[in-house]
Amino acid sequence: MKDNKNIKVGITHGDINGIGYEVILKALEDPRMTELCTPVIYGSAKIAAYYRKGADLPQVNMTTVASAVEARDGEVSIVNVVPEDTKIEPGVVSKVAGEAAFIALERAVADMRKGEIDVVVTAPINKDSIQSDTFRFPGHTEYLEASIGDGDKSLMILCSDTLRVALVTTHMPISKIAGAITREAILEKLAIFDKSLRRDFAIRAPRIAVLALNPHAGENGLLGAEEKDIIAPAVEEARKSGMLAFGPYAADGFFGSEAYTKFDGILAMYHDQGLAPFKTIAMESGVNFTAGLPFVRTSPDHGTGFDIAGKGEASEVSMRQAIYMAIDVYRNRKDYDRAYRNPLRKQYFEKGKDNVVLDLSKDDSDHA
């Protein structure tokens, strides 16, 4: 069975002028990584060699393959997807680098859809330089929803060992946030979050805290009506549907008081409301996970690091954690789907008739 083999982890190189290759090579330096998974880098062996030599990075033996199908367990493979003469300029925002980032992302996503890799881990991109006629999205999350969502809605979750923060709105100007906070949007994100905590993180009865939008949770309408008119009713409706949702909580003291430790997940209203405290608490171990989609994608929770690109100073911890989390989520989904694939054994008893026992699990050849 496929589950007995290493999970194939596709890793896109991100913006080639950033710290992508540095964190990838450092994360894959440990030989135990190839015991855990089969890494397949989508990028360029030439660019990898450039950064390895220039920044004195660890020697990682890579096998060049034409496709992920050729990748073998116990090895780090690389699929060359960008032209040999691609210009490398560490620390520089360029359209060439943006194009190289998109080529790698597009190929990895196509291979994941075909089943040639199991999960994808994306190195950081520059959201401006990657823009083109073929990529008109605010970031990875929105692109993935459009390309592999198959109609499903995505949810950005920032994760660490002790904290999971999801967002109602993601890459959106502050001036537009209030208008995007609707009862429907909150309920949609809560439903995705609740399912992800159960299926992806193996939490049986997840408790979710919902943050307020306005200072002091609106002070009963004095500082804003969104809490009273939109957020609180959405939380109540979620609870009636069976979710363990609570709030809205004023965001300013929620993290400092360590109230977050009492919950399995926190739903923030907008990007910086959730990510600023998350990155402060998680430091360099945080991971960006795209929930809600049929496929597993994770990423380090940091950016391209143009200011330190090529200097050998970048930490690989978040990239390593992103690889670990992709593997964990993939396995958790397999276990969850196997457990809930068929109903439990049911017995039907009718008075005056012979009792019939219907065991639906007997047809499940994979049932263990």
GROMACS .gro file of C-alpha atoms in nm, residues 23-342:
model
  320
   23VAL     CA    1   1.597   2.744   0.456
   24ILE     CA    2   1.524   2.447   0.229
   25LEU     CA    3   1.884   2.325   0.225
   26LYS     CA    4   1.928   2.377   0.598
   27ALA     CA    5   1.603   2.191   0.674
   28LEU     CA    6   1.703   1.897   0.455
   29GLU     CA    7   2.057   1.878   0.592
   30ASP     CA    8   1.952   1.633   0.863
   31PRO     CA    9   1.966   1.282   0.711
   32ARG     CA   10   1.671   1.180   0.926
   33MET     CA   11   1.447   1.393   0.705
   34THR     CA   12   1.470   1.142   0.419
   35GLU     CA   13   1.375   0.867   0.664
   36LEU     CA   14   1.055   1.055   0.740
   37CYS     CA   15   0.961   1.164   0.388
   38THR     CA   16   1.075   1.184   0.026
   39PRO     CA   17   1.150   1.551  -0.049
   40VAL     CA   18   1.104   1.674  -0.406
   41ILE     CA   19   1.227   2.030  -0.467
   42TYR     CA   20   1.071   2.224  -0.754
   43GLY     CA   21   1.329   2.475  -0.868
   44SER     CA   22   1.679   2.468  -1.011
   45ALA     CA   23   1.985   2.264  -0.918
   46LYS     CA   24   2.199   2.548  -1.053
   47ILE     CA   25   2.036   2.807  -0.827
   48ALA     CA   26   2.059   2.571  -0.529
   49ALA     CA   27   2.433   2.530  -0.594
   50TYR     CA   28   2.473   2.908  -0.624
   51TYR     CA   29   2.329   2.966  -0.276
   52ARG     CA   30   2.505   2.667  -0.123
   53LYS     CA   31   2.845   2.799  -0.230
   54GLY     CA   32   2.780   3.169  -0.184
   55ALA     CA   33   2.632   3.139   0.165
   56ASP     CA   34   2.843   2.840   0.273
   57LEU     CA   35   2.534   2.627   0.323
   58PRO     CA   36   2.532   2.257   0.412
   59GLN     CA   37   2.603   2.004   0.140
   60VAL     CA   38   2.277   1.829   0.056
   61ASN     CA   39   2.308   1.556  -0.203
   62MET     CA   40   2.031   1.607  -0.456
   63THR     CA   41   1.928   1.379  -0.740
   64THR     CA   42   1.800   1.558  -1.049
   65VAL     CA   43   1.482   1.394  -1.179
   66ALA     CA   44   1.257   1.471  -1.474
   67SER     CA   45   0.946   1.436  -1.261
   68ALA     CA   46   0.838   1.354  -0.907
   69VAL     CA   47   0.747   1.004  -1.021
   70GLU     CA   48   1.120   0.927  -1.043
   71ALA     CA   49   1.193   1.043  -0.687
   72ARG     CA   50   1.314   0.759  -0.467
   73ASP     CA   51   1.284   0.705  -0.094
   74GLY     CA   52   1.599   0.790   0.097
   75GLU     CA   53   1.701   1.067  -0.144
   76VAL     CA   54   1.641   1.439  -0.191
   77SER     CA   55   1.525   1.498  -0.548
   78ILE     CA   56   1.504   1.818  -0.749
   79VAL     CA   57   1.294   1.885  -1.059
   80ASN     CA   58   1.445   2.160  -1.273
   81VAL     CA   59   1.157   2.383  -1.378
   82VAL     CA   60   1.319   2.720  -1.453
   83PRO     CA   61   1.553   2.813  -1.741
   84GLU     CA   62   1.926   2.759  -1.688
   85ASP     CA   63   2.002   3.126  -1.752
   86THR     CA   64   1.759   3.261  -1.491
   87LYS     CA   65   1.917   3.569  -1.332
   88ILE     CA   66   1.983   3.552  -0.957
   89GLU     CA   67   2.001   3.876  -0.757
   90PRO     CA   68   1.989   3.811  -0.381
   91GLY     CA   69   1.779   4.069  -0.200
   92VAL     CA   70   1.634   4.225  -0.516
   93VAL     CA   71   1.265   4.237  -0.608
   94SER     CA   72   1.244   4.135  -0.973
   95LYS     CA   73   0.990   4.007  -1.222
   96VAL     CA   74   1.232   3.731  -1.321
   97ALA     CA   75   1.230   3.600  -0.964
   98GLY     CA   76   0.853   3.629  -0.947
   99GLU     CA   77   0.815   3.430  -1.268
  100ALA     CA   78   1.051   3.160  -1.139
  101ALA     CA   79   0.846   3.137  -0.818
  102PHE     CA   80   0.522   3.091  -1.012
  103ILE     CA   81   0.666   2.830  -1.249
  104ALA     CA   82   0.770   2.615  -0.952
  105LEU     CA   83   0.438   2.663  -0.774
  106GLU     CA   84   0.232   2.582  -1.083
  107ARG     CA   85   0.427   2.262  -1.153
  108ALA     CA   86   0.406   2.140  -0.794
  109VAL     CA   87   0.033   2.202  -0.775
  110ALA     CA   88  -0.022   2.019  -1.104
  111ASP     CA   89   0.181   1.722  -0.980
  112MET     CA   90  -0.009   1.715  -0.651
  113ARG     CA   91  -0.338   1.706  -0.836
  114LYS     CA   92  -0.206   1.413  -1.045
  115GLY     CA   93  -0.099   1.228  -0.730
  116GLU     CA   94   0.275   1.245  -0.807
  117ILE     CA   95   0.338   1.416  -0.472
  118ASP     CA   96   0.129   1.388  -0.156
  119VAL     CA   97   0.166   1.736  -0.005
  120VAL     CA   98   0.325   2.068  -0.097
  121VAL     CA   99   0.538   2.300   0.116
  122THR     CA  100   0.589   2.645  -0.032
  123ALA     CA  101   0.889   2.868   0.031
  124PRO     CA  102   0.798   3.240   0.058
  125ILE     CA  103   0.708   3.448  -0.246
  126ASN     CA  104   0.707   3.822  -0.301
  127LYS     CA  105   0.342   3.907  -0.355
  128ASP     CA  106   0.424   4.196  -0.588
  129SER     CA  107   0.687   4.044  -0.818
  130ILE     CA  108   0.485   3.726  -0.877
  131GLN     CA  109   0.190   3.920  -1.020
  132SER     CA  110   0.132   3.854  -1.391
  133ASP     CA  111  -0.138   3.767  -1.642
  134THR     CA  112  -0.137   3.413  -1.500
  135PHE     CA  113  -0.114   3.503  -1.131
  136ARG     CA  114  -0.351   3.772  -1.007
  137PHE     CA  115  -0.392   3.671  -0.644
  138PRO     CA  116  -0.298   3.837  -0.313
  139GLY     CA  117  -0.099   3.529  -0.211
  140HIS     CA  118  -0.059   3.151  -0.204
  141THR     CA  119  -0.385   3.090  -0.017
  142GLU     CA  120  -0.609   3.254  -0.274
  143TYR     CA  121  -0.423   3.096  -0.566
  144LEU     CA  122  -0.455   2.749  -0.417
  145GLU     CA  123  -0.827   2.795  -0.352
  146ALA     CA  124  -0.877   2.885  -0.718
  147SER     CA  125  -0.648   2.619  -0.864
  148ILE     CA  126  -0.707   2.309  -0.649
  149GLY     CA  127  -1.005   2.401  -0.432
  150ASP     CA  128  -1.260   2.232  -0.658
  151GLY     CA  129  -1.518   2.474  -0.520
  152ASP     CA  130  -1.410   2.440  -0.156
  153LYS     CA  131  -1.326   2.752   0.044
  154SER     CA  132  -0.985   2.792   0.202
  155LEU     CA  133  -0.888   2.911   0.548
  156MET     CA  134  -0.550   3.046   0.652
  157ILE     CA  135  -0.438   2.896   0.983
  158LEU     CA  136  -0.113   2.992   1.154
  159CYS     CA  137  -0.003   2.702   1.372
  160SER     CA  138   0.252   2.610   1.634
  161ASP     CA  139   0.263   2.340   1.900
  162THR     CA  140   0.059   2.556   2.138
  163LEU     CA  141  -0.141   2.796   1.922
  164ARG     CA  142  -0.363   2.790   1.612
  165VAL     CA  143  -0.493   3.118   1.472
  166ALA     CA  144  -0.731   3.138   1.175
  167LEU     CA  145  -0.845   3.448   0.989
  168VAL     CA  146  -1.183   3.568   0.866
  169THR     CA  147  -1.016   3.811   0.623
  170THR     CA  148  -0.662   3.766   0.492
  171HIS     CA  149  -0.473   3.992   0.250
  172MET     CA  150  -0.705   4.290   0.255
  173PRO     CA  151  -0.658   4.665   0.311
  174ILE     CA  152  -0.760   4.780   0.659
  175SER     CA  153  -1.012   5.021   0.504
  176LYS     CA  154  -1.213   4.729   0.363
  177ILE     CA  155  -1.208   4.493   0.661
  178ALA     CA  156  -1.520   4.611   0.845
  179GLY     CA  157  -1.732   4.566   0.533
  180ALA     CA  158  -1.603   4.211   0.487
  181ILE     CA  159  -1.693   4.104   0.843
  182THR     CA  160  -2.035   3.949   0.792
  183ARG     CA  161  -2.232   3.687   0.978
  184GLU     CA  162  -2.206   3.455   0.679
  185ALA     CA  163  -1.828   3.498   0.651
  186ILE     CA  164  -1.772   3.424   1.019
  187LEU     CA  165  -1.994   3.115   1.010
  188GLU     CA  166  -1.821   2.989   0.696
  189LYS     CA  167  -1.475   3.027   0.850
  190LEU     CA  168  -1.586   2.874   1.181
  191ALA     CA  169  -1.722   2.569   1.000
  192ILE     CA  170  -1.397   2.519   0.807
  193PHE     CA  171  -1.190   2.578   1.121
  194ASP     CA  172  -1.393   2.333   1.329
  195LYS     CA  173  -1.366   2.062   1.065
  196SER     CA  174  -0.993   2.121   1.020
  197LEU     CA  175  -0.924   2.099   1.392
  198ARG     CA  176  -1.105   1.765   1.398
  199ARG     CA  177  -0.975   1.616   1.072
  200ASP     CA  178  -0.633   1.776   1.028
  201PHE     CA  179  -0.526   1.810   1.392
  202ALA     CA  180  -0.710   1.512   1.547
  203ILE     CA  181  -0.894   1.719   1.811
  204ARG     CA  182  -1.224   1.548   1.889
  205ALA     CA  183  -1.416   1.842   2.037
  206PRO     CA  184  -1.228   2.162   1.951
  207ARG     CA  185  -1.293   2.481   2.149
  208ILE     CA  186  -1.272   2.794   1.933
  209ALA     CA  187  -1.238   3.150   2.062
  210VAL     CA  188  -1.366   3.428   1.836
  211LEU     CA  189  -1.202   3.769   1.863
  212ALA     CA  190  -1.384   4.101   1.846
  213LEU     CA  191  -1.322   4.355   1.571
  214ASN     CA  192  -1.336   4.679   1.769
  215PRO     CA  193  -1.145   4.793   2.081
  216HIS     CA  194  -1.286   4.646   2.403
  217ALA     CA  195  -1.525   4.432   2.199
  218GLY     CA  196  -1.720   4.742   2.097
  219GLU     CA  197  -1.827   4.839   2.452
  220ASN     CA  198  -2.187   4.740   2.378
  221GLY     CA  199  -2.197   4.947   2.061
  222LEU     CA  200  -2.016   5.255   2.190
  223LEU     CA  201  -1.698   5.175   1.996
  224GLY     CA  202  -1.860   4.985   1.711
  225ALA     CA  203  -2.166   4.773   1.648
  226GLU     CA  204  -2.008   4.475   1.469
  227GLU     CA  205  -1.976   4.269   1.789
  228LYS     CA  206  -2.338   4.316   1.891
  229ASP     CA  207  -2.494   4.297   1.545
  230ILE     CA  208  -2.271   4.050   1.361
  231ILE     CA  209  -2.005   3.861   1.555
  232ALA     CA  210  -2.198   3.762   1.870
  233PRO     CA  211  -2.503   3.637   1.670
  234ALA     CA  212  -2.268   3.436   1.444
  235VAL     CA  213  -2.103   3.276   1.747
  236GLU     CA  214  -2.443   3.191   1.893
  237GLU     CA  215  -2.556   3.036   1.566
  238ALA     CA  216  -2.237   2.831   1.549
  239ARG     CA  217  -2.299   2.701   1.899
  240LYS     CA  218  -2.653   2.599   1.808
  241SER     CA  219  -2.512   2.398   1.517
  242GLY     CA  220  -2.291   2.203   1.758
  243MET     CA  221  -1.963   2.392   1.745
  244LEU     CA  222  -1.787   2.486   2.068
  245ALA     CA  223  -1.744   2.852   1.974
  246PHE     CA  224  -1.704   3.131   2.229
  247GLY     CA  225  -1.673   3.509   2.224
  248PRO     CA  226  -1.633   3.768   2.095
  249TYR     CA  227  -1.329   3.845   2.310
  250ALA     CA  228  -1.149   4.179   2.313
  251ALA     CA  229  -0.828   4.118   2.122
  252ASP     CA  230  -0.597   4.350   2.316
  253GLY     CA  231  -0.570   4.143   2.635
  254PHE     CA  232  -0.659   3.800   2.497
  255PHE     CA  233  -0.304   3.689   2.422
  256GLY     CA  234  -0.119   3.875   2.694
  257SER     CA  235  -0.341   3.720   2.961
  258GLU     CA  236  -0.276   3.375   2.810
  259ALA     CA  237  -0.649   3.323   2.761
  260TYR     CA  238  -0.558   3.158   2.431
  261THR     CA  239  -0.422   2.857   2.621
  262LYS     CA  240  -0.777   2.755   2.710
  263PHE     CA  241  -0.874   2.707   2.344
  264ASP     CA  242  -0.778   2.477   2.058
  265GLY     CA  243  -0.813   2.754   1.801
  266ILE     CA  244  -0.862   3.130   1.777
  267LEU     CA  245  -1.053   3.298   1.494
  268ALA     CA  246  -0.923   3.652   1.432
  269MET     CA  247  -1.109   3.907   1.224
  270TYR     CA  248  -0.814   4.027   1.017
  271HIS     CA  249  -0.453   3.955   0.924
  272ASP     CA  250  -0.246   4.157   1.172
  273GLN     CA  251  -0.491   4.106   1.459
  274GLY     CA  252  -0.409   3.736   1.452
  275LEU     CA  253  -0.060   3.722   1.304
  276ALA     CA  254   0.113   3.987   1.515
  277PRO     CA  255   0.052   3.808   1.847
  278PHE     CA  256   0.096   3.467   1.685
  279LYS     CA  257   0.443   3.547   1.555
  280THR     CA  258   0.537   3.702   1.888
  281ILE     CA  259   0.438   3.387   2.076
  282ALA     CA  260   0.542   3.124   1.820
  283MET     CA  261   0.866   3.300   1.727
  284GLU     CA  262   1.040   3.105   1.450
  285SER     CA  263   0.849   2.777   1.491
  286GLY     CA  264   0.523   2.894   1.331
  287VAL     CA  265   0.369   2.739   1.020
  288ASN     CA  266   0.116   2.871   0.770
  289PHE     CA  267  -0.138   2.598   0.683
  290THR     CA  268  -0.406   2.628   0.416
  291ALA     CA  269  -0.711   2.446   0.554
  292GLY     CA  270  -1.037   2.360   0.382
  293LEU     CA  271  -0.894   2.233   0.052
  294PRO     CA  272  -0.871   1.875  -0.080
  295PHE     CA  273  -0.490   1.889  -0.072
  296VAL     CA  274  -0.238   1.967   0.203
  297ARG     CA  275  -0.024   2.281   0.177
  298THR     CA  276   0.197   2.435   0.443
  299SER     CA  277   0.458   2.711   0.442
  300PRO     CA  278   0.699   2.881   0.681
  301ASP     CA  279   0.531   3.174   0.854
  302HIS     CA  280   0.800   3.422   0.748
  303GLY     CA  281   0.860   3.622   0.432
  304THR     CA  282   1.129   3.628   0.165
  305GLY     CA  283   1.392   3.782   0.394
  306PHE     CA  284   1.546   3.998   0.122
  307ASP     CA  285   1.754   4.185   0.380
  308ILE     CA  286   1.950   3.871   0.473
  309ALA     CA  287   1.927   3.675   0.146
  310GLY     CA  288   2.252   3.506   0.048
  311LYS     CA  289   2.420   3.573   0.382
  312GLY     CA  290   2.364   3.235   0.548
  313GLU     CA  291   2.179   3.394   0.841
  314ALA     CA  292   1.823   3.264   0.788
  315SER     CA  293   1.673   3.016   1.034
  316GLU     CA  294   1.535   2.694   0.889
  317VAL     CA  295   1.319   2.609   1.192
  318SER     CA  296   0.990   2.726   1.040
  319MET     CA  297   1.059   2.543   0.712
  320ARG     CA  298   1.139   2.224   0.901
  321GLN     CA  299   0.820   2.260   1.105
  322ALA     CA  300   0.622   2.321   0.785
  323ILE     CA  301   0.747   1.990   0.644
  324TYR     CA  302   0.665   1.808   0.968
  325MET     CA  303   0.317   1.960   0.982
  326ALA     CA  304   0.237   1.871   0.622
  327ILE     CA  305   0.323   1.510   0.699
  328ASP     CA  306   0.121   1.509   1.023
  329VAL     CA  307  -0.186   1.664   0.858
  330TYR     CA  308  -0.168   1.418   0.569
  331ARG     CA  309  -0.159   1.124   0.810
  332ASN     CA  310  -0.431   1.268   1.032
  333ARG     CA  311  -0.661   1.307   0.732
  334LYS     CA  312  -0.600   0.948   0.628
  335ASP     CA  313  -0.683   0.825   0.978
  336TYR     CA  314  -0.990   1.048   1.009
  337ASP     CA  315  -1.129   0.952   0.669
  338ARG     CA  316  -1.069   0.584   0.736
  339ALA     CA  317  -1.247   0.607   1.071
  340TYR     CA  318  -1.548   0.795   0.933
  341ARG     CA  319  -1.569   0.639   0.588
  342ASN     CA  320  -1.848   0.395   0.677
   0.00000   0.00000   0.00000
